[in-house]
Coordinates of C-alpha atoms and ligand atoms in Angstrom, one line a residue:
M29 CA 26.8 153.1 -63.1
N30 CA 29.5 150.4 -63.5
P31 CA 30.5 149.2 -59.9
L32 CA 33.9 148.2 -61.3
V33 CA 34.2 145.4 -58.6
D34 CA 31.2 143.9 -56.8
D35 CA 31.4 145.1 -53.1
R36 CA 29.6 142.0 -52.0
D37 CA 32.4 139.8 -53.5
V38 CA 35.0 141.8 -51.6
E39 CA 33.1 141.5 -48.3
V40 CA 32.5 137.8 -48.7
I41 CA 36.1 137.1 -49.6
L42 CA 37.3 139.2 -46.6
D43 CA 34.8 138.1 -44.0
E44 CA 33.6 134.7 -45.0
L45 CA 36.3 133.0 -47.1
L46 CA 39.5 134.1 -45.4
D47 CA 40.4 134.0 -41.8
L48 CA 40.9 137.8 -41.2
A49 CA 41.2 137.3 -37.5
A50 CA 44.4 135.4 -38.1
L51 CA 45.8 138.6 -39.5
T52 CA 44.5 141.1 -37.0
A53 CA 45.9 138.9 -34.2
L54 CA 49.4 139.6 -35.5
P55 CA 51.4 142.4 -33.8
Y56 CA 52.2 144.1 -37.1
F57 CA 48.5 144.7 -37.8
A58 CA 47.6 145.6 -34.2
D59 CA 46.3 149.1 -35.1
H60 CA 43.8 147.6 -37.6
D61 CA 40.4 146.0 -37.3
R62 CA 37.4 145.5 -39.6
E63 CA 36.5 149.1 -39.2
T64 CA 39.8 150.5 -40.4
F65 CA 39.7 148.0 -43.3
E66 CA 36.2 149.3 -44.2
M67 CA 37.5 152.9 -44.2
V68 CA 40.2 152.0 -46.6
L69 CA 37.9 150.1 -48.9
A70 CA 35.2 152.8 -48.8
S71 CA 37.7 155.5 -49.8
A72 CA 39.2 153.5 -52.6
R73 CA 35.7 152.7 -53.9
S74 CA 34.5 156.2 -54.0
L75 CA 37.7 157.6 -55.5
A76 CA 37.6 154.9 -58.1
R77 CA 33.9 155.4 -59.0
D78 CA 33.6 159.1 -58.7
T79 CA 36.9 160.3 -60.1
L80 CA 39.2 157.7 -61.7
Y81 CA 36.6 155.9 -63.8
P82 CA 35.0 159.0 -65.4
A83 CA 38.6 160.0 -66.6
Y84 CA 39.4 156.6 -68.2
R85 CA 38.2 157.2 -71.7
T86 CA 39.9 160.6 -72.0
L87 CA 43.3 159.1 -71.0
D88 CA 42.8 156.2 -73.5
E89 CA 42.1 158.7 -76.3
A90 CA 44.9 161.1 -75.6
P91 CA 48.1 159.1 -74.9
P92 CA 51.4 160.8 -73.8
V93 CA 53.5 162.6 -76.4
L94 CA 57.3 163.1 -76.6
R95 CA 58.1 166.8 -77.3
D96 CA 61.6 168.4 -77.0
G97 CA 62.9 165.4 -75.2
R98 CA 60.2 165.5 -72.5
V99 CA 57.1 163.3 -72.1
H100 CA 53.9 165.2 -71.8
V101 CA 51.0 163.3 -70.2
H102 CA 47.4 164.3 -70.2
P103 CA 46.9 167.4 -68.0
S104 CA 44.2 165.8 -65.9
L105 CA 46.7 163.1 -64.7
R106 CA 48.3 165.4 -62.1
A107 CA 45.2 165.8 -60.1
L108 CA 44.2 162.1 -60.5
V109 CA 47.5 160.7 -59.3
R110 CA 47.6 163.2 -56.4
R111 CA 44.2 161.9 -55.2
V112 CA 45.6 158.3 -55.0
V113 CA 48.7 159.6 -53.2
E114 CA 46.4 161.4 -50.7
L115 CA 44.8 158.1 -50.0
G116 CA 48.2 157.0 -48.7
F117 CA 48.4 154.2 -51.2
T118 CA 52.1 154.7 -52.0
A119 CA 53.1 153.2 -48.7
A120 CA 49.9 151.7 -47.2
P121 CA 51.2 148.1 -46.5
R122 CA 54.7 149.3 -45.4
P123 CA 55.9 149.8 -41.8
A124 CA 55.0 153.0 -39.9
E125 CA 58.7 153.8 -39.6
V126 CA 58.9 154.4 -43.4
G127 CA 55.6 156.2 -43.5
G128 CA 53.3 153.3 -44.1
S129 CA 50.2 152.3 -42.3
Q130 CA 50.9 148.6 -41.9
L131 CA 47.8 147.6 -43.8
P132 CA 47.5 143.9 -44.6
L133 CA 48.3 143.3 -48.2
T134 CA 45.0 141.3 -48.3
V135 CA 43.0 144.4 -47.7
F136 CA 45.3 146.6 -49.8
S137 CA 44.9 144.2 -52.8
L138 CA 41.1 144.2 -52.6
A139 CA 41.1 148.0 -52.2
T140 CA 43.4 148.6 -55.2
S141 CA 41.3 146.3 -57.4
Y142 CA 38.7 149.2 -57.5
L143 CA 41.4 151.7 -58.5
M144 CA 42.8 149.3 -61.2
A145 CA 39.3 148.5 -62.5
A146 CA 38.6 152.2 -62.8
N147 CA 41.8 153.4 -64.4
L148 CA 44.8 151.1 -64.7
S149 CA 47.1 153.8 -65.9
V150 CA 46.6 156.1 -62.9
Y151 CA 47.2 153.3 -60.4
G152 CA 50.3 152.3 -62.5
Y153 CA 52.3 155.3 -61.4
I154 CA 51.6 154.5 -57.7
G155 CA 52.3 150.8 -58.0
L156 CA 55.6 151.4 -59.8
T157 CA 56.6 153.9 -57.2
Q158 CA 55.8 151.6 -54.3
G159 CA 57.8 148.8 -56.0
A160 CA 60.8 151.1 -56.5
A161 CA 60.7 152.5 -53.0
H162 CA 60.3 149.0 -51.5
L163 CA 63.5 147.9 -53.2
L164 CA 65.4 150.7 -51.5
E165 CA 63.7 149.9 -48.2
A166 CA 64.7 146.3 -48.4
F167 CA 68.2 146.6 -49.8
G168 CA 69.3 150.2 -49.9
S169 CA 71.8 152.0 -47.6
D170 CA 70.5 154.5 -45.0
E171 CA 71.6 157.3 -47.3
L172 CA 69.8 156.0 -50.3
R173 CA 66.7 155.4 -48.2
A174 CA 66.7 158.9 -46.8
T175 CA 67.4 160.6 -50.1
Y176 CA 65.3 158.6 -52.6
M177 CA 63.0 156.1 -50.8
A178 CA 61.4 158.6 -48.4
P179 CA 60.1 161.1 -51.0
M180 CA 58.8 158.2 -53.1
Y181 CA 56.8 156.8 -50.2
R182 CA 55.5 160.3 -49.5
G183 CA 54.4 160.4 -53.1
E184 CA 56.4 163.5 -53.9
W185 CA 58.8 161.6 -56.3
M186 CA 58.0 158.6 -58.4
G187 CA 59.8 155.5 -59.3
T188 CA 60.3 153.0 -62.1
M189 CA 61.6 149.5 -62.6
A190 CA 64.2 149.7 -65.4
L191 CA 65.1 146.1 -66.4
T192 CA 64.3 145.5 -70.0
E193 CA 66.8 146.3 -72.8
P194 CA 66.1 146.1 -76.5
H195 CA 67.8 142.7 -76.8
A196 CA 67.1 141.4 -73.3
G197 CA 63.5 141.0 -72.1
S198 CA 62.7 137.6 -70.8
S199 CA 66.4 136.9 -70.5
L200 CA 67.6 139.5 -68.1
S201 CA 71.0 137.7 -67.7
D202 CA 71.9 139.2 -71.1
I203 CA 71.6 142.9 -70.1
T204 CA 74.5 145.1 -71.1
T205 CA 74.0 148.5 -69.4
V206 CA 77.3 149.2 -67.8
A207 CA 78.2 150.8 -64.4
T208 CA 81.8 151.9 -64.0
P209 CA 83.0 152.7 -60.5
A210 CA 83.7 156.4 -59.9
G211 CA 84.3 157.0 -56.2
D212 CA 81.1 156.9 -54.1
H213 CA 79.0 156.3 -57.2
Y214 CA 79.1 154.6 -60.7
L215 CA 79.0 156.2 -64.1
V216 CA 76.3 154.4 -66.1
S217 CA 75.8 154.0 -69.8
G218 CA 73.3 151.9 -71.7
A219 CA 69.7 151.8 -73.0
K220 CA 66.4 150.5 -71.6
I221 CA 63.1 150.0 -73.4
F222 CA 59.5 149.8 -72.4
I223 CA 60.1 151.6 -69.1
S224 CA 56.7 152.5 -67.6
G225 CA 56.4 155.9 -66.0
A226 CA 60.0 156.7 -67.2
D227 CA 59.2 160.4 -67.8
H228 CA 56.4 162.8 -67.0
D229 CA 55.8 166.0 -65.1
L230 CA 53.7 164.5 -62.3
A231 CA 56.4 164.5 -59.6
G232 CA 59.5 166.4 -58.6
N233 CA 61.8 163.6 -59.6
I234 CA 61.8 160.0 -61.0
V235 CA 64.0 157.3 -59.6
H236 CA 64.9 154.5 -61.9
M237 CA 65.7 151.2 -60.1
T238 CA 68.0 149.8 -62.8
L239 CA 69.6 146.5 -63.5
A240 CA 73.1 147.0 -64.8
R241 CA 76.4 145.2 -65.0
I242 CA 79.4 146.6 -63.1
A243 CA 82.3 146.9 -65.5
G244 CA 84.3 143.6 -65.5
A245 CA 81.4 141.6 -63.8
P246 CA 81.0 137.9 -64.6
P247 CA 78.7 137.1 -67.5
G248 CA 75.1 136.0 -67.0
M249 CA 72.8 136.3 -63.9
K250 CA 75.7 136.4 -61.5
G251 CA 77.1 139.6 -62.9
V252 CA 73.9 141.7 -62.7
S253 CA 73.6 144.5 -60.1
L254 CA 70.9 146.8 -58.9
L255 CA 71.5 150.5 -59.2
C256 CA 69.5 153.5 -58.1
I257 CA 69.6 156.1 -60.9
P258 CA 67.5 159.3 -60.4
K259 CA 66.4 161.5 -63.3
Q260 CA 67.8 164.3 -61.2
R261 CA 70.5 163.6 -58.6
V262 CA 70.8 165.4 -55.3
E263 CA 74.0 167.5 -55.1
H264 CA 74.6 169.9 -52.2
G265 CA 71.0 169.9 -51.4
A266 CA 69.9 170.8 -54.9
L267 CA 68.5 168.7 -57.8
V268 CA 70.9 168.4 -60.7
D269 CA 70.1 166.8 -64.2
N270 CA 71.5 163.3 -64.1
D271 CA 71.9 162.6 -67.9
V272 CA 69.0 160.2 -68.3
S273 CA 67.2 161.0 -71.5
V274 CA 64.1 159.8 -73.2
T275 CA 64.9 158.8 -76.8
G276 CA 61.5 157.4 -77.8
L277 CA 58.0 156.5 -76.7
V278 CA 56.4 153.2 -77.2
H279 CA 53.0 153.7 -78.9
K280 CA 51.0 151.2 -76.8
I281 CA 47.7 149.7 -77.6
G282 CA 46.5 149.9 -74.0
W283 CA 47.4 151.5 -70.7
R284 CA 47.5 154.7 -72.6
G285 CA 47.6 157.1 -69.7
L286 CA 51.0 155.7 -68.6
P287 CA 54.0 156.4 -70.8
S288 CA 56.4 153.6 -71.6
A289 CA 59.7 155.0 -72.9
I290 CA 63.1 154.2 -74.3
L291 CA 65.8 155.5 -72.0
A292 CA 69.4 156.3 -72.6
Y293 CA 71.8 156.6 -69.7
G294 CA 74.9 158.7 -69.9
E295 CA 74.8 160.1 -73.4
R296 CA 77.0 163.0 -72.0
G297 CA 79.0 160.6 -69.8
D298 CA 77.5 162.1 -66.7
C299 CA 74.9 159.6 -65.5
H300 CA 75.5 158.8 -61.8
G301 CA 74.1 155.6 -60.3
W302 CA 74.4 154.2 -56.7
L303 CA 74.7 150.5 -56.0
V304 CA 71.8 149.1 -54.0
G305 CA 73.0 146.3 -51.6
E306 CA 75.8 144.1 -52.7
P307 CA 77.4 143.9 -56.2
H308 CA 76.1 141.2 -58.5
Q309 CA 72.9 140.5 -56.5
G310 CA 70.6 142.5 -58.7
I311 CA 68.6 139.5 -60.0
R312 CA 68.2 138.0 -56.5
Y313 CA 66.9 141.4 -55.2
M314 CA 64.5 141.7 -58.0
F315 CA 63.3 138.1 -57.5
Q316 CA 62.5 138.9 -53.9
M317 CA 60.2 141.6 -55.1
M318 CA 58.7 139.6 -57.8
N319 CA 56.0 137.8 -55.8
E320 CA 54.6 141.2 -55.0
A321 CA 54.9 142.6 -58.5
R322 CA 53.3 139.4 -59.9
I323 CA 50.4 139.6 -57.5
M324 CA 49.9 143.2 -58.6
V325 CA 49.8 142.1 -62.3
G326 CA 47.3 139.4 -61.4
L327 CA 45.1 142.1 -59.8
N328 CA 45.4 144.2 -62.9
G329 CA 44.1 141.2 -64.9
V330 CA 41.2 140.5 -62.5
S331 CA 40.2 144.2 -62.3
T332 CA 40.3 144.7 -66.0
A333 CA 38.1 141.6 -66.5
S334 CA 35.8 142.8 -63.7
V335 CA 35.0 146.2 -65.1
A336 CA 34.2 144.6 -68.5
Y337 CA 32.1 141.9 -66.9
H338 CA 29.9 144.5 -65.1
E339 CA 29.6 146.5 -68.3
S340 CA 28.4 143.5 -70.3
L341 CA 26.1 142.4 -67.5
H342 CA 24.4 145.8 -67.6
Y343 CA 24.2 145.7 -71.4
A344 CA 22.7 142.2 -71.4
R345 CA 19.9 143.3 -69.1
E346 CA 19.1 146.4 -71.2
R347 CA 19.6 145.2 -74.8
T348 CA 16.6 143.5 -76.3
Q349 CA 16.9 141.1 -79.2
G350 CA 15.1 138.0 -80.4
R351 CA 12.4 136.1 -78.6
T352 CA 12.5 133.2 -76.2
P353 CA 9.8 130.5 -76.8
G354 CA 6.4 132.0 -76.1
A355 CA 7.6 135.6 -76.0
T356 CA 5.7 138.0 -78.3
S357 CA 8.2 140.9 -78.2
P358 CA 12.0 141.1 -78.1
V359 CA 13.5 140.0 -74.8
P360 CA 16.6 141.3 -73.0
I361 CA 19.5 139.3 -74.4
I362 CA 20.3 138.0 -70.9
Q363 CA 17.2 135.8 -71.4
H364 CA 19.2 133.8 -74.0
A365 CA 21.0 130.8 -72.4
D366 CA 24.1 131.4 -74.5
V367 CA 24.4 135.0 -73.3
R368 CA 24.1 133.7 -69.7
R369 CA 26.9 131.2 -70.5
M370 CA 29.2 134.1 -71.4
L371 CA 28.2 136.1 -68.4
L372 CA 28.6 133.1 -66.0
R373 CA 32.0 132.3 -67.5
Q374 CA 33.2 135.9 -66.9
K375 CA 31.9 135.8 -63.4
A376 CA 33.7 132.5 -62.7
I377 CA 37.0 133.9 -64.0
V378 CA 36.6 137.3 -62.3
V379 CA 35.4 136.3 -58.8
G380 CA 37.5 133.1 -58.8
G381 CA 40.5 135.2 -59.8
L382 CA 39.8 137.8 -57.1
A383 CA 39.5 135.1 -54.4
L384 CA 42.8 133.7 -55.5
L385 CA 44.6 137.0 -55.5
A386 CA 43.2 137.8 -52.0
R387 CA 44.3 134.4 -50.8
A388 CA 47.8 134.9 -52.2
S389 CA 47.9 138.3 -50.5
F390 CA 46.8 136.6 -47.3
Y391 CA 49.6 134.1 -47.5
S392 CA 52.0 137.0 -48.2
D393 CA 50.8 138.7 -45.0
L394 CA 51.4 135.6 -42.9
A395 CA 54.7 134.9 -44.6
Q396 CA 56.0 138.3 -43.7
H397 CA 54.4 139.0 -40.4
A398 CA 53.6 135.7 -38.6
E399 CA 56.4 133.5 -37.2
G400 CA 57.9 130.1 -37.4
A401 CA 56.1 127.3 -39.1
I402 CA 53.0 129.4 -40.0
A403 CA 55.2 131.9 -41.8
G404 CA 57.2 129.2 -43.5
R405 CA 54.1 127.3 -44.7
A406 CA 52.5 130.5 -46.0
Q407 CA 55.7 131.3 -47.9
L408 CA 55.6 127.9 -49.5
L409 CA 52.0 128.4 -50.6
L410 CA 52.6 131.9 -51.8
D411 CA 55.6 130.7 -53.9
V412 CA 53.7 127.9 -55.6
L413 CA 50.6 130.0 -56.2
T414 CA 52.3 133.1 -57.6
P415 CA 52.8 132.0 -61.2
I416 CA 49.1 131.0 -61.3
A417 CA 47.9 134.2 -59.6
K418 CA 49.9 136.2 -62.2
S419 CA 49.0 134.3 -65.3
F420 CA 45.4 133.0 -64.8
P421 CA 43.8 136.5 -64.7
A422 CA 46.0 137.5 -67.6
E423 CA 45.1 134.6 -69.9
R424 CA 41.5 133.8 -68.8
G425 CA 40.9 137.5 -68.1
F426 CA 41.7 138.2 -71.7
E427 CA 39.1 135.6 -72.6
A428 CA 36.6 137.2 -70.2
N429 CA 37.3 140.6 -71.8
A430 CA 36.7 139.1 -75.3
L431 CA 33.4 137.8 -74.0
A432 CA 32.4 141.3 -72.9
V433 CA 33.0 142.5 -76.4
Q434 CA 31.0 139.5 -77.8
I435 CA 28.0 140.3 -75.5
H436 CA 28.0 143.8 -77.0
G437 CA 27.7 142.3 -80.5
G438 CA 28.6 144.7 -83.2
Y439 CA 28.7 147.6 -80.8
G440 CA 31.4 145.8 -78.9
Y441 CA 33.6 146.0 -81.9
S442 CA 33.4 149.7 -82.0
S443 CA 35.4 152.3 -80.1
E444 CA 32.2 154.1 -79.0
Y445 CA 31.8 151.3 -76.4
L446 CA 34.4 150.6 -73.8
P447 CA 34.9 146.8 -73.8
E448 CA 37.4 147.0 -76.7
S449 CA 39.7 149.3 -74.7
W450 CA 39.7 146.9 -71.8
L451 CA 40.6 144.0 -74.1
R452 CA 43.6 146.1 -75.3
D453 CA 44.6 146.9 -71.7
Q454 CA 44.3 143.3 -70.6
K455 CA 46.7 141.9 -73.2
L456 CA 49.7 143.4 -71.5
N457 CA 49.2 141.3 -68.4
S458 CA 50.4 138.1 -70.1
I459 CA 53.5 139.9 -71.3
H460 CA 55.0 142.1 -68.5
E461 CA 56.5 140.8 -65.3
G462 CA 57.4 137.5 -67.0
T463 CA 55.3 136.2 -70.0
T464 CA 53.0 133.3 -69.5
G465 CA 55.6 131.0 -71.0
I466 CA 58.1 132.1 -68.4
Q467 CA 55.5 131.7 -65.6
A468 CA 54.8 128.2 -66.8
A469 CA 58.5 127.2 -66.8
D470 CA 58.9 128.7 -63.4
L471 CA 55.9 126.8 -62.0
L472 CA 56.8 123.4 -63.4
G473 CA 60.5 123.7 -63.4
R474 CA 61.0 125.2 -59.9
R475 CA 58.0 126.1 -57.7
A476 CA 55.9 122.9 -57.9
M477 CA 59.1 121.0 -57.3
A478 CA 59.9 122.8 -54.0
K479 CA 59.9 120.4 -51.1
G480 CA 56.5 120.3 -49.4
A481 CA 54.8 122.9 -51.8
L482 CA 52.2 120.5 -53.3
V483 CA 51.6 118.8 -50.0
A484 CA 50.8 122.2 -48.4
L485 CA 48.6 123.1 -51.3
G486 CA 46.8 119.7 -51.1
Q487 CA 46.2 120.3 -47.4
E488 CA 44.6 123.7 -48.1
I489 CA 42.3 122.2 -50.7
E490 CA 41.4 119.3 -48.4
A491 CA 40.4 121.8 -45.7
A492 CA 38.1 123.5 -48.3
C493 CA 36.6 120.1 -49.2
A494 CA 36.0 119.4 -45.5
R495 CA 34.3 122.8 -45.1
A496 CA 32.2 122.1 -48.2
T497 CA 31.1 118.7 -47.0
K498 CA 30.0 120.2 -43.6
A499 CA 28.1 122.9 -45.4
G500 CA 26.2 120.4 -47.6
V501 CA 27.8 121.3 -51.0
D502 CA 27.0 118.7 -53.7
A503 CA 29.2 115.7 -52.9
A504 CA 30.0 115.2 -56.6
W505 CA 31.6 118.6 -56.8
I506 CA 33.8 117.8 -53.8
A507 CA 34.8 114.4 -55.2
E508 CA 35.7 116.0 -58.5
L509 CA 38.0 118.5 -56.9
R510 CA 39.6 115.8 -54.8
R511 CA 40.2 113.8 -57.9
A512 CA 41.6 116.7 -59.8
T513 CA 44.0 117.5 -56.9
S514 CA 45.3 113.9 -57.0
V515 CA 45.8 114.3 -60.8
V516 CA 48.1 117.3 -60.2
G517 CA 50.1 115.4 -57.6
A518 CA 50.6 112.3 -59.7
L519 CA 51.3 114.2 -62.9
T520 CA 53.9 116.4 -61.1
A521 CA 55.7 113.4 -59.7
E522 CA 55.7 111.8 -63.1
L523 CA 57.1 114.8 -64.8
A524 CA 59.7 115.4 -62.1
Q525 CA 60.8 111.8 -62.6
R526 CA 61.1 112.3 -66.3
G527 CA 63.3 115.4 -65.7
L528 CA 65.5 113.4 -63.2
T529 CA 66.0 110.5 -65.6
G530 CA 67.6 112.6 -68.3
D531 CA 64.6 114.1 -70.2
P532 CA 64.2 117.7 -69.0
T533 CA 63.0 118.7 -72.4
G534 CA 60.2 116.1 -72.3
M535 CA 59.3 117.2 -68.8
M536 CA 58.9 120.8 -69.8
L537 CA 57.4 120.4 -73.3
H538 CA 53.9 121.0 -72.0
A539 CA 54.7 123.4 -69.2
T540 CA 52.0 125.9 -70.4
D541 CA 49.4 123.1 -70.4
Y542 CA 50.5 122.2 -66.9
L543 CA 50.1 125.8 -65.8
E544 CA 46.6 125.8 -67.3
L545 CA 45.7 122.5 -65.6
A546 CA 47.0 123.7 -62.2
S547 CA 45.2 127.0 -62.6
T548 CA 41.9 125.3 -63.4
V549 CA 42.2 123.2 -60.2
V550 CA 43.3 126.2 -58.0
I551 CA 40.3 128.2 -59.3
A552 CA 38.0 125.2 -58.7
W553 CA 39.3 125.2 -55.1
Q554 CA 38.2 128.9 -54.7
W555 CA 34.8 128.1 -56.1
L556 CA 34.2 125.1 -54.0
E557 CA 35.0 127.1 -50.9
L558 CA 32.8 130.0 -52.1
A559 CA 30.1 127.4 -52.6
A560 CA 30.6 126.3 -49.0
V561 CA 30.3 129.9 -47.9
A562 CA 27.1 130.3 -49.9
K563 CA 25.6 127.1 -48.4
E564 CA 26.5 128.3 -44.9
A565 CA 24.9 131.7 -45.5
L566 CA 21.7 130.3 -47.0
A567 CA 21.4 127.9 -44.1
G568 CA 21.6 130.9 -41.8
S569 CA 24.8 130.1 -40.1
L570 CA 26.6 133.3 -41.3
P571 CA 25.6 136.7 -40.2
R572 CA 24.5 137.8 -43.6
G573 CA 22.4 135.7 -46.0
R574 CA 18.9 136.5 -45.0
S575 CA 17.6 139.1 -47.4
T576 CA 16.3 138.3 -50.9
R577 CA 19.2 140.2 -52.3
D578 CA 21.6 138.0 -50.3
E579 CA 19.8 134.9 -51.4
R580 CA 20.2 136.0 -55.1
Y581 CA 23.9 136.7 -54.5
Y582 CA 24.7 133.4 -53.0
R583 CA 22.7 131.5 -55.6
G584 CA 24.7 133.3 -58.2
N585 CA 27.9 132.0 -56.5
L586 CA 26.6 128.5 -56.4
A587 CA 25.8 128.6 -60.1
A588 CA 29.4 129.9 -60.9
A589 CA 30.8 127.2 -58.7
Q590 CA 28.8 124.5 -60.5
Y591 CA 29.9 126.0 -63.8
W592 CA 33.6 125.9 -63.1
I593 CA 33.6 122.5 -61.4
R594 CA 31.3 120.7 -63.8
T595 CA 32.2 122.3 -67.1
E596 CA 35.8 123.5 -66.7
L597 CA 37.4 121.1 -64.2
P598 CA 36.9 118.0 -66.3
R599 CA 39.0 119.5 -69.1
I600 CA 42.2 118.9 -67.0
D601 CA 42.2 115.3 -68.1
G602 CA 43.0 116.2 -71.7
L603 CA 45.7 118.6 -70.5
A604 CA 47.2 115.9 -68.3
T605 CA 47.3 113.5 -71.2
L606 CA 49.2 116.0 -73.3
C607 CA 51.8 116.5 -70.5
R608 CA 52.1 112.8 -69.8
D609 CA 52.3 111.6 -73.4
G610 CA 54.6 114.4 -74.4
E611 CA 52.6 115.1 -77.6
D612 CA 55.3 116.5 -79.9
S613 CA 53.6 118.4 -82.8
Y614 CA 55.6 121.5 -82.0
G615 CA 58.3 119.8 -79.9
A616 CA 59.6 117.9 -82.9
L617 CA 58.7 120.7 -85.4
D618 CA 61.6 121.9 -87.4
P619 CA 61.3 125.8 -87.5
A620 CA 62.0 125.6 -91.2
W621 CA 58.7 123.8 -91.7
L622 CA 56.7 126.8 -90.7
Ligands
FAD724 C1 53.5 148.2 -72.1 C2 54.7 147.6 -71.5 C3 55.2 148.1 -70.3 C4 56.4 147.5 -69.8 N1 56.9 148.1 -68.6 C5 58.2 147.7 -68.3 C6 58.8 148.4 -67.2 O1 58.3 149.3 -66.5 N2 60.1 148.0 -66.9 C7 60.7 147.0 -67.6 O2 61.9 146.7 -67.2 N3 60.1 146.3 -68.6 C8 58.9 146.7 -68.9 N4 58.2 146.0 -70.0 C9 59.0 145.0 -70.7 C10 58.4 143.6 -70.4 O3 58.7 143.2 -69.2 C11 59.0 142.7 -71.6 O4 58.3 143.1 -72.8 C12 58.8 141.3 -71.2 O5 59.6 140.9 -70.2 C13 59.1 140.4 -72.5 O6 60.3 140.7 -73.0 P1 60.4 141.0 -74.6 O7 59.4 142.0 -74.9 O8 61.8 141.3 -74.9 O9 60.0 139.6 -75.3 P2 60.9 138.3 -75.5 O10 61.6 138.0 -74.2 O11 61.7 138.5 -76.7 O12 59.8 137.2 -75.7 C14 59.1 137.1 -76.9 C15 58.3 135.8 -76.9 O13 59.2 134.7 -76.7 C16 58.9 133.9 -75.6 N5 60.1 133.5 -74.9 C17 61.2 134.2 -74.6 N6 62.1 133.5 -74.0 C18 61.6 132.3 -73.8 C19 62.0 131.0 -73.2 N7 63.2 131.0 -72.6 N8 61.2 130.0 -73.2 C20 60.0 130.0 -73.8 N9 59.5 131.1 -74.4 C21 60.3 132.2 -74.4 C22 58.1 134.8 -74.6 O14 57.2 134.1 -73.8 C23 57.3 135.7 -75.7 O15 56.1 135.1 -76.0 C24 57.1 146.5 -70.5 C25 56.5 146.0 -71.7 C26 55.4 146.6 -72.2 C27 54.9 146.0 -73.5

């Protein structure tokens, strides 16, 4: 049976890599301890393994259909989504006063990775609903919170994020959906596309958190507002149709249990929307939520790569083919070094990515619930790590998913085996919530330039180096990470200078290479610290680490650390040269030449 995510990785990240005690000491998390965390993890694991995963293929094979203006999802979804709602996952990290259980995001992220690995689509409904409800919690009036947020957090109603329009995807400043004042509400007209979870029969109502432009608003970002637009509005205690119609379904190549639809607001002139917060602040509100959403997408990426890694690991142990020197009969393909190369690369991406996502969640917990300098520093770290946490699992996860297909050989290229479906699922993660190109521009153009961001990051990496030195990790690995960190610092300063001296285009030309470079270093940091953990455990200074099974586990982590630091990290020099030299093959390319 595919474990989806390795329990041992989750335990090690939680107990040995991160400082969990720093979270449980905070008043917000006072009702929690390791035991309550274990209960959450255990229930997520068993729901994922026993119920969500067995339903995955059925949902992939029978996507939603649009009939008579309504979206019909697979009948099994109702029970599956209910089970996740019953776990309390719609509101778990939120405060008790809105129905949450004040669970650290760190634990929540690790728990949800099982659900995502099992069945991305099912978890998609819950993640979207949480995001929509959280927007109302953070910025909505008391009335909107009582009417629309509360039933979403209870899991009775569901939510969407309705941003994209046919002509405005990456560039949300160009949206044209219009909201015209009409007393206590607005009358909305316009169209949205790709809206996930936009219609289905899994909940009593669907609340679309929508970006729109109030009639007469200034052009660009500064004129975009956030509106709450339910599918059915509440009038005199009853639910009334709110003139939001589905005009088409997107026929997706993955995530096929979750409909993405084209929506039309106000075709009959009767679509009511309510302003959330202040007028013209929609983009700012959305941005405040984006760290969370991007961490969720990063987790989607890690989880999708994880389930495929475990599937291919199992296959490589079972499938026999070819002979190693001296063998008289075919050997399991895992005996071939090249197959182990592919497996180790997947492991390095999956576990390195999971550690990064957990760490980003940890900073998010501190940023929101600690105080003073600790919270400020954590926010700085979260901000700079977010584009990496979002895009590394998407880009390298896709590569890991392709390796899972490769390990299955010809069988991997057939739909009888599952790896091809995860490859399709994974592709979305480099597109939604800001494409990789947009993440790269955000990292180099803004987040890495934030005062103190790279200094704080350097200090964290240095702390990991110190831990690794003390644990007896190979000194060459530590030196390589220190060198790579200084490359990031020097390169960033040089590029910033180029921008400041009138060449912003030259500064940004290789933003995507810069993102890859920074990601490679950040993942090397995770692996160096995981190597330190392994050394500590093998030396007997950690509570676990004494059985043969433990020894194998930690040796596997040392091998993955070695792989990433010795084979991947040195590649940053080529990337740094591209950024520095401003190699201009595509920069100077006339589009007419293509
Ligand atoms: C399955 C699915 C589900 C989705 N769910 C939702 C949802 O629930 N809610 C929602 O609002 N949206 C949703 N989206 C939309 C998604 O967020 C957009 O597709 C995404 O933002 C990209 O926009 P676009 O498709 O218009 O591509 P474009 O913005 O046209 O981009 C096309 C290409 O050009 C590049 N590009 C664009 N602008 C720049 C630039 N300035 N600099 C460099 N490169 C650039 C991009 O990186 C990309 O490679 C979903 C999309 C899909 C496919």
